[in-house]
Coordinates of C-alpha atoms and ligand atoms in Angstrom, one line a residue:
M225 CA -54.5 -43.1 -43.0
R226 CA -55.8 -46.2 -41.4
L227 CA -52.6 -48.3 -41.2
K228 CA -50.0 -45.6 -40.5
G229 CA -46.8 -47.1 -39.2
K230 CA -48.0 -50.7 -39.4
N231 CA -45.7 -53.4 -40.9
A232 CA -47.4 -55.9 -43.2
L233 CA -46.3 -59.0 -45.1
V234 CA -48.4 -59.9 -48.1
T235 CA -47.6 -63.3 -49.7
G236 CA -47.9 -63.5 -53.4
S237 CA -48.0 -59.8 -53.9
S238 CA -46.2 -59.5 -57.3
R239 CA -49.5 -59.7 -59.1
G240 CA -53.2 -59.8 -58.9
I241 CA -55.1 -59.5 -55.6
G242 CA -51.9 -59.5 -53.5
R243 CA -50.5 -56.6 -55.4
G244 CA -53.7 -54.7 -55.0
I245 CA -53.6 -55.3 -51.2
A246 CA -49.9 -54.3 -51.0
I247 CA -50.6 -51.0 -52.8
R248 CA -53.7 -50.2 -50.8
F249 CA -51.9 -50.9 -47.5
A250 CA -49.2 -48.6 -48.6
Q251 CA -51.8 -45.9 -49.5
E252 CA -53.0 -46.2 -45.9
G253 CA -49.5 -45.7 -44.5
A254 CA -48.3 -49.3 -43.9
N255 CA -44.8 -50.5 -44.8
V256 CA -45.1 -53.6 -46.9
A257 CA -43.0 -56.8 -47.5
I258 CA -43.7 -58.0 -51.0
N259 CA -43.4 -61.7 -51.7
Y260 CA -43.3 -63.6 -55.0
V261 CA -42.0 -67.0 -56.3
G262 CA -41.2 -66.4 -59.9
S263 CA -42.2 -63.0 -61.2
A264 CA -39.3 -60.8 -60.1
R265 CA -40.2 -58.1 -62.5
A266 CA -43.8 -57.9 -61.5
A267 CA -42.6 -57.7 -57.8
E268 CA -40.5 -54.7 -58.8
E269 CA -43.6 -53.0 -60.2
T270 CA -45.5 -53.6 -57.0
L271 CA -42.6 -52.2 -55.0
A272 CA -42.5 -49.1 -57.1
A273 CA -46.2 -48.6 -56.6
V274 CA -45.9 -49.2 -52.8
T275 CA -42.9 -46.8 -52.2
A276 CA -44.6 -44.1 -54.3
H277 CA -46.9 -43.7 -51.3
G278 CA -43.9 -42.7 -49.1
V279 CA -43.7 -45.9 -47.1
R280 CA -41.0 -48.5 -47.0
G281 CA -41.2 -51.7 -49.0
V282 CA -39.0 -54.8 -49.5
I283 CA -39.1 -57.6 -52.0
L284 CA -38.7 -61.1 -50.5
P285 CA -38.7 -64.1 -52.9
A286 CA -39.9 -67.3 -51.2
D287 CA -41.9 -70.4 -52.1
V288 CA -44.8 -70.4 -49.6
G289 CA -45.2 -74.2 -50.3
S290 CA -41.9 -74.7 -48.4
V291 CA -42.0 -74.4 -44.6
D292 CA -38.4 -73.4 -44.5
D293 CA -39.1 -70.6 -46.9
V294 CA -42.1 -69.2 -45.0
R295 CA -40.1 -69.2 -41.8
R296 CA -37.3 -67.3 -43.5
L297 CA -39.9 -65.0 -45.1
V298 CA -41.3 -63.9 -41.8
D299 CA -37.8 -63.4 -40.3
E300 CA -36.6 -61.4 -43.3
A301 CA -39.7 -59.3 -43.4
S302 CA -39.4 -58.3 -39.8
A303 CA -35.6 -57.7 -40.1
A304 CA -36.3 -55.4 -43.1
L305 CA -39.3 -53.5 -41.8
G306 CA -39.3 -54.0 -38.0
P307 CA -41.9 -56.0 -35.9
L308 CA -44.7 -57.2 -38.1
D309 CA -48.4 -56.3 -37.3
I310 CA -50.2 -57.9 -40.3
L311 CA -49.9 -61.1 -42.3
V312 CA -51.9 -61.6 -45.4
N313 CA -51.9 -65.2 -46.6
N314 CA -52.7 -64.4 -50.3
A315 CA -50.4 -66.6 -52.4
G316 CA -52.5 -69.3 -54.1
I317 CA -52.8 -71.4 -57.2
E318 CA -55.5 -73.6 -58.9
K319 CA -55.2 -76.6 -61.2
H320 CA -58.0 -77.6 -63.5
A321 CA -58.7 -81.3 -64.0
P322 CA -61.6 -83.7 -63.6
F323 CA -61.4 -85.4 -60.2
W324 CA -60.5 -88.8 -61.6
D325 CA -57.4 -87.3 -63.5
V326 CA -55.9 -85.2 -60.6
S327 CA -52.3 -86.1 -60.2
E328 CA -50.6 -86.5 -56.9
Q329 CA -48.1 -83.8 -58.0
D330 CA -50.9 -81.2 -58.7
Y331 CA -52.8 -82.1 -55.5
D332 CA -49.6 -81.6 -53.5
K333 CA -48.8 -78.3 -55.2
V334 CA -52.3 -76.8 -54.6
I335 CA -52.5 -78.0 -51.0
D336 CA -48.9 -77.0 -50.2
I337 CA -49.2 -73.5 -51.5
N338 CA -52.8 -72.7 -50.6
L339 CA -53.1 -74.5 -47.2
K340 CA -49.7 -75.6 -45.8
G341 CA -48.2 -72.2 -46.8
A342 CA -50.9 -70.3 -45.0
F343 CA -50.7 -72.6 -42.0
F344 CA -47.0 -72.3 -41.5
A345 CA -46.7 -68.6 -42.4
T346 CA -49.3 -68.0 -39.7
Q347 CA -47.4 -70.2 -37.3
A348 CA -44.2 -68.2 -38.0
M349 CA -46.1 -64.9 -37.6
V350 CA -47.7 -66.1 -34.3
R351 CA -44.3 -67.1 -32.9
H352 CA -42.9 -63.7 -34.0
L353 CA -45.9 -61.8 -32.3
R354 CA -45.7 -63.9 -29.1
S355 CA -41.9 -63.3 -28.8
G356 CA -42.6 -59.6 -28.7
G357 CA -45.9 -59.9 -26.7
R358 CA -47.7 -58.0 -29.4
P359 CA -51.2 -58.3 -30.9
G360 CA -51.6 -58.9 -34.7
R361 CA -53.9 -59.5 -37.6
I362 CA -54.0 -62.5 -39.9
I363 CA -56.0 -62.2 -43.1
N364 CA -56.4 -65.3 -45.3
I365 CA -57.4 -64.9 -48.9
S366 CA -59.7 -67.8 -49.3
S367 CA -62.4 -68.0 -52.0
V368 CA -66.1 -68.3 -52.4
H369 CA -65.1 -71.9 -53.1
E370 CA -64.3 -72.5 -49.5
D371 CA -68.1 -73.1 -49.4
L372 CA -69.3 -73.3 -53.0
P373 CA -68.6 -76.4 -55.1
F374 CA -66.3 -75.8 -58.1
P375 CA -66.3 -79.0 -60.3
N376 CA -62.9 -79.8 -61.8
F377 CA -61.1 -77.9 -59.0
A378 CA -61.4 -80.4 -56.1
A379 CA -58.0 -79.8 -54.5
Y380 CA -58.5 -76.1 -54.7
C381 CA -61.9 -76.3 -53.0
A382 CA -60.4 -78.6 -50.4
S383 CA -57.6 -76.2 -49.7
K384 CA -60.0 -73.2 -49.3
G385 CA -62.5 -75.2 -47.2
A386 CA -59.7 -76.1 -44.9
L387 CA -58.6 -72.4 -44.7
R388 CA -62.1 -71.6 -43.5
M389 CA -61.9 -74.1 -40.7
L390 CA -58.3 -73.0 -39.9
T391 CA -59.5 -69.4 -39.6
R392 CA -62.2 -70.4 -37.2
N393 CA -60.0 -72.6 -35.1
L394 CA -57.2 -70.1 -34.9
A395 CA -59.6 -67.3 -34.0
V396 CA -60.4 -69.3 -30.9
E397 CA -56.8 -70.4 -30.1
L398 CA -55.2 -67.0 -30.8
G399 CA -57.8 -64.7 -29.5
P400 CA -56.3 -64.7 -26.0
L401 CA -53.0 -63.5 -27.6
G402 CA -54.8 -60.5 -29.2
I403 CA -54.4 -62.0 -32.6
A404 CA -57.4 -61.7 -34.9
V405 CA -57.8 -64.1 -37.8
N406 CA -60.3 -63.6 -40.7
N407 CA -60.9 -64.9 -44.2
I408 CA -61.7 -62.9 -47.3
A409 CA -63.6 -65.0 -49.9
P410 CA -63.3 -63.3 -53.3
G411 CA -65.6 -64.3 -56.2
A412 CA -64.5 -63.8 -59.8
I413 CA -61.7 -61.2 -59.7
E414 CA -59.9 -60.0 -62.8
T415 CA -56.4 -61.3 -62.3
P416 CA -53.9 -63.5 -64.1
I417 CA -55.2 -66.6 -62.3
N418 CA -58.4 -66.2 -64.5
T419 CA -56.6 -65.8 -67.8
A420 CA -58.3 -68.9 -69.4
L421 CA -61.7 -67.6 -68.3
L422 CA -61.0 -64.1 -69.5
N423 CA -60.1 -65.5 -72.9
D424 CA -63.3 -67.6 -73.3
P425 CA -66.1 -65.2 -74.2
R426 CA -68.8 -67.9 -73.8
K427 CA -67.8 -68.8 -70.3
L428 CA -67.2 -65.2 -69.3
G429 CA -70.6 -64.1 -70.6
A430 CA -72.3 -67.0 -68.7
L431 CA -70.4 -66.0 -65.5
L432 CA -71.3 -62.3 -65.8
N433 CA -74.9 -63.3 -66.1
Q434 CA -74.7 -64.8 -62.7
I435 CA -73.1 -61.8 -61.0
P436 CA -75.8 -59.5 -59.7
L437 CA -73.5 -56.5 -59.9
S438 CA -72.8 -57.4 -63.5
R439 CA -69.0 -57.1 -63.6
L440 CA -65.9 -59.0 -62.5
G441 CA -64.3 -57.8 -59.3
Q442 CA -61.0 -55.9 -59.3
P443 CA -58.1 -56.4 -56.9
E444 CA -59.1 -53.0 -55.3
D445 CA -62.5 -54.5 -54.4
V446 CA -60.7 -57.1 -52.2
A447 CA -58.1 -54.7 -51.0
G448 CA -60.6 -52.3 -49.4
L449 CA -61.9 -55.0 -47.2
A450 CA -58.4 -56.1 -46.3
V451 CA -57.6 -52.6 -45.1
F452 CA -60.7 -52.7 -42.9
L453 CA -59.7 -56.1 -41.4
A454 CA -56.1 -54.9 -40.8
G455 CA -57.2 -51.6 -39.2
D456 CA -58.4 -50.4 -35.8
E457 CA -62.1 -50.4 -36.9
A458 CA -62.0 -54.3 -37.1
A459 CA -60.6 -54.7 -33.5
Y460 CA -63.5 -56.9 -32.5
V461 CA -63.7 -58.9 -35.7
T462 CA -62.3 -62.5 -35.7
G463 CA -63.1 -66.0 -37.0
S464 CA -65.2 -64.8 -40.0
T465 CA -65.3 -65.1 -43.7
F466 CA -66.2 -62.0 -45.7
V467 CA -67.4 -62.6 -49.2
V468 CA -66.5 -60.1 -51.9
D469 CA -68.2 -61.4 -55.0
G470 CA -70.7 -58.9 -56.5
G471 CA -73.5 -61.3 -55.2
L472 CA -72.2 -64.3 -57.2
S473 CA -72.4 -66.9 -54.4
V474 CA -76.0 -66.2 -53.7
N475 CA -76.9 -66.5 -57.4
Y476 CA -74.5 -69.2 -58.8
Q477 CA -74.8 -72.3 -60.9
E478 CA -71.8 -74.0 -62.4
Q479 CA -72.0 -74.2 -66.2
Ligands
NAP187 P1 -52.6 -64.6 -59.4 O1 -52.9 -63.3 -60.2 O2 -52.3 -65.8 -60.2 O3 -51.4 -64.2 -58.4 C1 -50.9 -65.2 -57.6 C2 -49.8 -64.6 -56.7 O4 -49.4 -65.7 -55.9 C3 -48.6 -64.2 -57.5 O5 -48.0 -63.0 -56.9 C4 -47.7 -65.4 -57.4 O6 -46.3 -65.0 -57.5 C5 -48.0 -65.9 -56.0 N1 -47.6 -67.2 -55.8 C6 -48.0 -68.3 -56.5 N2 -47.4 -69.4 -56.0 C7 -46.6 -69.0 -55.0 C8 -45.7 -69.7 -54.2 N3 -45.4 -71.0 -54.2 N4 -45.0 -68.9 -53.3 C9 -45.1 -67.6 -53.2 N5 -46.0 -66.9 -54.0 C10 -46.7 -67.6 -54.9 O7 -53.8 -64.9 -58.4 P2 -54.9 -64.0 -57.8 O8 -56.1 -64.1 -58.6 O9 -54.3 -62.7 -57.4 O10 -55.1 -64.9 -56.5 C11 -54.6 -64.5 -55.2 C12 -55.4 -65.3 -54.1 O11 -56.8 -65.0 -54.2 C13 -55.2 -66.8 -54.3 O12 -55.1 -67.4 -53.0 C14 -56.5 -67.2 -55.0 O13 -56.9 -68.5 -54.7 C15 -57.5 -66.2 -54.3 N6 -58.7 -66.0 -55.1 C16 -58.6 -65.5 -56.4 C17 -59.8 -65.3 -57.1 C18 -59.9 -64.7 -58.4 O14 -60.9 -64.7 -59.1 N7 -58.8 -64.1 -58.9 C19 -61.0 -65.7 -56.5 C20 -61.1 -66.3 -55.3 C21 -59.9 -66.4 -54.6 P3 -45.5 -65.1 -58.9 O15 -46.0 -63.8 -59.7 O16 -44.1 -64.9 -58.6 O17 -45.9 -66.3 -59.6

Protein backbone atom coordinates (compact mmCIF):
# COMPACT_ATOMS: atom_id res chain seq x y z
CA MET A 1 0.00 0.00 0.00
CA ARG A 2 1.56 3.22 -1.17
CA LEU A 3 -0.52 5.75 0.81
CA LYS A 4 -1.14 3.87 4.04
CA GLY A 5 -2.32 6.17 6.83
CA LYS A 6 -2.26 9.31 4.68
CA ASN A 7 -5.21 11.71 4.76
CA ALA A 8 -6.39 13.12 1.44
CA LEU A 9 -8.96 15.66 0.32
CA VAL A 10 -10.17 15.26 -3.28
CA THR A 11 -12.39 18.07 -4.57
CA GLY A 12 -15.18 17.08 -6.95
CA SER A 13 -14.98 13.40 -6.09
CA SER A 14 -18.64 12.46 -6.41
CA ARG A 15 -18.14 11.51 -10.05
CA GLY A 16 -15.67 11.04 -12.85
CA ILE A 17 -11.93 11.48 -12.40
CA GLY A 18 -12.24 12.68 -8.79
CA ARG A 19 -14.19 9.60 -7.83
CA GLY A 20 -11.58 7.41 -9.55
CA ILE A 21 -8.81 9.11 -7.58
CA ALA A 22 -10.68 8.85 -4.26
CA ILE A 23 -11.23 5.12 -4.73
CA ARG A 24 -7.67 4.45 -5.88
CA PHE A 25 -6.27 6.42 -2.91
CA ALA A 26 -8.43 4.30 -0.60
CA GLN A 27 -7.15 1.14 -2.27
CA GLU A 28 -3.64 2.34 -1.38
CA GLY A 29 -4.59 2.86 2.27
CA ALA A 30 -5.44 6.59 2.40
CA ASN A 31 -8.39 8.03 4.28
CA VAL A 32 -10.36 10.26 1.93
CA ALA A 33 -12.53 13.37 2.23
CA ILE A 34 -15.01 13.34 -0.64
CA ASN A 35 -16.32 16.67 -1.89
CA TYR A 36 -19.25 17.47 -4.17
CA VAL A 37 -21.51 20.42 -4.91
CA GLY A 38 -24.79 18.93 -6.14
CA SER A 39 -24.64 15.15 -6.49
CA ALA A 40 -25.20 13.90 -2.95
CA ARG A 41 -26.20 10.45 -4.11
CA ALA A 42 -23.14 10.03 -6.31
CA ALA A 43 -20.97 11.13 -3.37
CA GLU A 44 -22.57 8.37 -1.26
CA GLU A 45 -21.56 5.86 -3.94
CA THR A 46 -17.99 7.12 -3.86
CA LEU A 47 -17.98 6.89 -0.06
CA ALA A 48 -19.19 3.29 -0.15
CA ALA A 49 -16.45 2.37 -2.63
CA VAL A 50 -13.82 4.17 -0.50
CA THR A 51 -14.77 2.60 2.83
CA ALA A 52 -14.99 -0.85 1.20
CA HIS A 53 -11.19 -0.71 1.25
CA GLY A 54 -11.17 -0.52 5.06
CA VAL A 55 -10.16 3.15 5.30
CA ARG A 56 -12.09 6.12 6.67
CA GLY A 57 -14.07 8.42 4.42
CA VAL A 58 -16.21 11.50 4.89
CA ILE A 59 -18.50 13.42 2.54
CA LEU A 60 -18.16 17.19 2.60
CA PRO A 61 -20.42 19.30 0.37
CA ALA A 62 -18.85 22.61 -0.66
CA ASP A 63 -18.77 24.89 -3.68
CA VAL A 64 -15.09 25.25 -4.55
CA GLY A 65 -15.96 28.45 -6.42
CA SER A 66 -16.50 30.06 -3.00
CA VAL A 67 -13.45 30.99 -0.93
CA ASP A 68 -15.42 30.62 2.31
CA ASP A 69 -16.48 27.14 1.25
CA VAL A 70 -12.97 25.92 0.40
CA ARG A 71 -11.61 27.19 3.71
CA ARG A 72 -14.39 25.41 5.55
CA LEU A 73 -13.77 22.31 3.42
CA VAL A 74 -10.13 22.04 4.47
CA ASP A 75 -11.08 22.64 8.13
CA GLU A 76 -13.82 20.02 8.05
CA ALA A 77 -11.67 17.47 6.23
CA SER A 78 -8.89 17.75 8.81
CA ALA A 79 -11.38 17.71 11.69
CA ALA A 80 -12.89 14.49 10.32
CA LEU A 81 -9.76 12.63 9.23
CA GLY A 82 -6.88 14.25 11.12
CA PRO A 83 -4.03 16.34 9.65
CA LEU A 84 -4.17 16.33 5.86
CA ASP A 85 -1.26 15.16 3.70
CA ILE A 86 -2.66 15.39 0.18
CA LEU A 87 -4.94 17.83 -1.64
CA VAL A 88 -6.22 17.03 -5.11
CA ASN A 89 -7.73 20.05 -6.85
CA ASN A 90 -9.94 18.12 -9.24
CA ALA A 91 -13.35 19.88 -9.32
CA GLY A 92 -13.83 21.54 -12.67
CA ILE A 93 -16.38 22.51 -15.27
CA GLU A 94 -16.39 23.60 -18.90
CA LYS A 95 -18.81 25.76 -20.88
CA HIS A 96 -19.11 25.59 -24.64
CA ALA A 97 -19.56 28.83 -26.61
CA PRO A 98 -17.84 30.72 -29.42
CA PHE A 99 -15.56 33.33 -27.90
CA TRP A 100 -17.79 36.23 -29.04
CA ASP A 101 -20.81 34.77 -27.21
CA VAL A 102 -19.21 33.92 -23.86
CA SER A 103 -21.25 35.51 -21.07
CA GLU A 104 -19.70 37.13 -18.02
CA GLN A 105 -21.63 34.66 -15.88
CA ASP A 106 -20.17 31.60 -17.63
CA TYR A 107 -16.69 33.10 -17.65
CA ASP A 108 -16.89 33.74 -13.90
CA LYS A 109 -18.20 30.26 -13.19
CA VAL A 110 -15.43 28.50 -15.09
CA ILE A 111 -12.66 30.67 -13.65
CA ASP A 112 -14.10 30.58 -10.11
CA ILE A 113 -14.34 26.79 -9.98
CA ASN A 114 -11.33 25.74 -12.07
CA LEU A 115 -8.83 28.38 -11.00
CA LYS A 116 -9.94 30.39 -7.99
CA GLY A 117 -11.12 27.21 -6.28
CA ALA A 118 -7.77 25.49 -6.77
CA PHE A 119 -5.91 28.65 -5.72
CA PHE A 120 -7.72 29.13 -2.42
CA ALA A 121 -8.07 25.44 -1.60
CA THR A 122 -4.31 25.24 -1.97
CA GLN A 123 -3.86 28.33 0.19
CA ALA A 124 -6.05 26.81 2.91
CA MET A 125 -4.12 23.53 2.66
CA VAL A 126 -0.76 25.32 2.86
CA ARG A 127 -1.88 27.26 5.96
CA HIS A 128 -3.00 23.94 7.48
CA LEU A 129 0.34 22.26 6.68
CA ARG A 130 2.40 25.22 7.90
CA SER A 131 0.52 25.37 11.20
CA GLY A 132 1.55 21.78 11.85
CA GLY A 133 5.03 22.15 10.35
CA ARG A 134 4.30 19.23 8.02
CA PRO A 135 5.15 18.53 4.38
CA GLY A 136 2.42 17.83 1.83
CA ARG A 137 1.41 17.15 -1.72
CA ILE A 138 -0.81 19.23 -3.98
CA ILE A 139 -2.04 17.65 -7.20
CA ASN A 140 -3.98 19.79 -9.66
CA ILE A 141 -6.11 18.17 -12.31
CA SER A 142 -5.43 20.44 -15.21
CA SER A 143 -5.98 19.35 -18.83
CA VAL A 144 -4.11 18.93 -22.08
CA HIS A 145 -5.85 22.25 -22.76
CA GLU A 146 -3.49 24.02 -20.37
CA ASP A 147 -1.30 23.97 -23.46
CA LEU A 148 -3.36 22.84 -26.42
CA PRO A 149 -5.90 25.24 -27.98
CA PHE A 150 -9.56 24.19 -27.68
CA PRO A 151 -11.77 26.49 -29.80
CA ASN A 152 -15.12 27.39 -28.18
CA PHE A 153 -13.72 26.77 -24.69
CA ALA A 154 -11.65 29.93 -24.20
CA ALA A 155 -12.36 30.40 -20.49
CA TYR A 156 -11.66 26.72 -19.81
CA CYS A 157 -8.31 26.95 -21.60
CA ALA A 158 -7.46 30.16 -19.74
CA SER A 159 -8.26 28.50 -16.41
CA LYS A 160 -6.12 25.45 -17.16
CA GLY A 161 -3.25 27.50 -18.58
CA ALA A 162 -3.29 29.54 -15.38
CA LEU A 163 -3.23 26.34 -13.35
CA ARG A 164 -0.06 25.34 -15.16
CA MET A 165 1.64 28.60 -14.20
CA LEU A 166 0.26 28.43 -10.66
CA THR A 167 1.72 24.95 -10.28
CA ARG A 168 5.14 26.09 -11.41
CA ASN A 169 5.05 29.20 -9.23
CA LEU A 170 3.94 27.35 -6.12
CA ALA A 171 6.51 24.61 -6.65
CA VAL A 172 9.16 27.31 -6.18
CA GLU A 173 7.43 29.16 -3.35
CA LEU A 174 6.35 26.08 -1.39
CA GLY A 175 9.33 23.83 -2.02
CA PRO A 176 11.19 25.12 1.06
CA LEU A 177 8.16 24.06 3.14
CA GLY A 178 8.42 20.51 1.82
CA ILE A 179 5.26 20.90 -0.20
CA ALA A 180 5.34 19.49 -3.73
CA VAL A 181 2.90 20.76 -6.36
CA ASN A 182 2.20 19.03 -9.67
CA ASN A 183 -0.37 19.03 -12.45
CA ILE A 184 -1.96 16.08 -14.17
CA ALA A 185 -3.18 16.95 -17.67
CA PRO A 186 -5.76 14.40 -18.82
CA GLY A 187 -6.76 14.07 -22.45
CA ALA A 188 -10.19 12.68 -23.33
CA ILE A 189 -11.42 10.72 -20.32
CA GLU A 190 -14.77 8.93 -20.30
CA THR A 191 -16.69 10.87 -17.63
CA PRO A 192 -19.96 12.82 -17.39
CA ILE A 193 -18.19 16.06 -18.42
CA ASN A 194 -17.94 14.52 -21.91
CA THR A 195 -21.56 13.39 -22.20
CA ALA A 196 -22.22 15.52 -25.33
CA LEU A 197 -19.13 14.13 -27.04
CA LEU A 198 -19.93 10.55 -26.05
CA ASN A 199 -23.39 10.97 -27.63
CA ASP A 200 -22.02 12.31 -30.92
CA PRO A 201 -20.69 9.33 -32.94
CA ARG A 202 -19.14 11.55 -35.63
CA LYS A 203 -17.14 13.69 -33.21
CA LEU A 204 -16.24 10.71 -31.07
CA GLY A 205 -14.99 8.74 -34.08
CA ALA A 206 -12.89 11.67 -35.27
CA LEU A 207 -11.39 12.06 -31.81
CA LEU A 208 -10.59 8.36 -31.47
CA ASN A 209 -8.77 8.53 -34.81
CA GLN A 210 -6.43 11.07 -33.24
CA ILE A 211 -5.64 9.03 -30.13
CA PRO A 212 -2.65 6.79 -30.83
CA LEU A 213 -3.73 4.31 -28.12
CA SER A 214 -7.15 4.14 -29.89
CA ARG A 215 -9.42 4.53 -26.88
CA LEU A 216 -10.74 7.10 -24.45
CA GLY A 217 -9.06 7.25 -21.08
CA GLN A 218 -10.75 6.01 -17.94
CA PRO A 219 -10.66 7.72 -14.51
CA GLU A 220 -8.39 4.85 -13.36
CA ASP A 221 -5.80 5.90 -15.96
CA VAL A 222 -5.55 9.28 -14.26
CA ALA A 223 -5.82 7.87 -10.73
CA GLY A 224 -2.73 5.68 -11.13
CA LEU A 225 -0.59 8.74 -11.79
CA ALA A 226 -2.21 10.62 -8.88
CA VAL A 227 -1.21 7.76 -6.56
CA PHE A 228 2.37 8.03 -7.78
CA LEU A 229 2.46 11.82 -7.28
CA ALA A 230 0.93 11.50 -3.79
CA GLY A 231 3.31 8.76 -2.67
CA ASP A 232 6.88 8.43 -1.46
CA GLU A 233 8.24 7.51 -4.90
CA ALA A 234 7.48 11.07 -6.09
CA ALA A 235 9.35 12.75 -3.22
CA TYR A 236 11.61 14.66 -5.64
CA VAL A 237 8.94 15.60 -8.18
CA THR A 238 7.48 19.12 -8.19
CA GLY A 239 6.46 21.87 -10.61
CA SER A 240 5.61 19.57 -13.50
CA THR A 241 2.67 18.67 -15.65
CA PHE A 242 2.15 14.99 -16.45
CA VAL A 243 0.05 14.28 -19.52
CA VAL A 244 -2.30 11.26 -19.49
CA ASP A 245 -3.89 11.27 -22.92
CA GLY A 246 -3.10 8.12 -24.90
CA GLY A 247 -0.82 10.22 -27.11
CA LEU A 248 -3.57 12.66 -28.16
CA SER A 249 -1.68 15.88 -27.61
CA VAL A 250 1.21 14.89 -29.83
CA ASN A 251 -1.25 13.95 -32.58
CA TYR A 252 -4.15 16.41 -32.27
CA GLN A 253 -6.10 18.66 -34.64
CA GLU A 254 -9.35 20.31 -33.64
CA GLN A 255 -12.24 19.22 -35.95
P1 LIG B 1 -17.24 15.46 -14.13
O1 LIG B 1 -17.45 14.03 -14.41
O2 LIG B 1 -18.19 16.46 -14.68
O3 LIG B 1 -17.14 15.63 -12.54
C1 LIG B 1 -16.90 16.91 -12.03
C2 LIG B 1 -16.79 16.82 -10.53
O4 LIG B 1 -16.54 18.13 -10.04
C3 LIG B 1 -18.07 16.34 -9.86
O5 LIG B 1 -17.74 15.57 -8.72
C4 LIG B 1 -18.75 17.65 -9.46
O6 LIG B 1 -19.60 17.54 -8.33
C5 LIG B 1 -17.55 18.47 -9.08
N1 LIG B 1 -17.83 19.89 -9.12
C6 LIG B 1 -18.26 20.65 -10.16
N2 LIG B 1 -18.43 21.92 -9.77
C7 LIG B 1 -18.09 21.97 -8.45
C8 LIG B 1 -18.06 22.98 -7.47
N3 LIG B 1 -18.44 24.24 -7.75
N4 LIG B 1 -17.66 22.66 -6.21
C9 LIG B 1 -17.30 21.38 -5.90
N5 LIG B 1 -17.32 20.38 -6.78
C10 LIG B 1 -17.71 20.67 -8.04
O7 LIG B 1 -15.80 15.92 -14.64
P2 LIG B 1 -14.45 15.07 -14.84
O8 LIG B 1 -14.36 14.72 -16.26
O9 LIG B 1 -14.33 14.03 -13.81
O10 LIG B 1 -13.41 16.24 -14.61
C11 LIG B 1 -12.65 16.37 -13.41
C12 LIG B 1 -11.50 17.32 -13.67
O11 LIG B 1 -10.70 16.80 -14.74
C13 LIG B 1 -11.93 18.71 -14.12
O12 LIG B 1 -11.09 19.68 -13.54
C14 LIG B 1 -11.74 18.68 -15.63
O13 LIG B 1 -11.49 19.94 -16.17
C15 LIG B 1 -10.53 17.78 -15.72
N6 LIG B 1 -10.38 17.15 -17.04
C16 LIG B 1 -11.29 16.25 -17.49
C17 LIG B 1 -11.09 15.68 -18.74
C18 LIG B 1 -12.05 14.67 -19.31
O14 LIG B 1 -11.93 14.33 -20.51
N7 LIG B 1 -12.99 14.12 -18.55
C19 LIG B 1 -10.00 16.03 -19.51
C20 LIG B 1 -9.10 16.97 -19.02
C21 LIG B 1 -9.30 17.52 -17.76
P3 LIG B 1 -21.19 17.25 -8.50
O15 LIG B 1 -21.26 15.80 -8.94
O16 LIG B 1 -21.75 17.48 -7.15
O17 LIG B 1 -21.67 18.19 -9.55
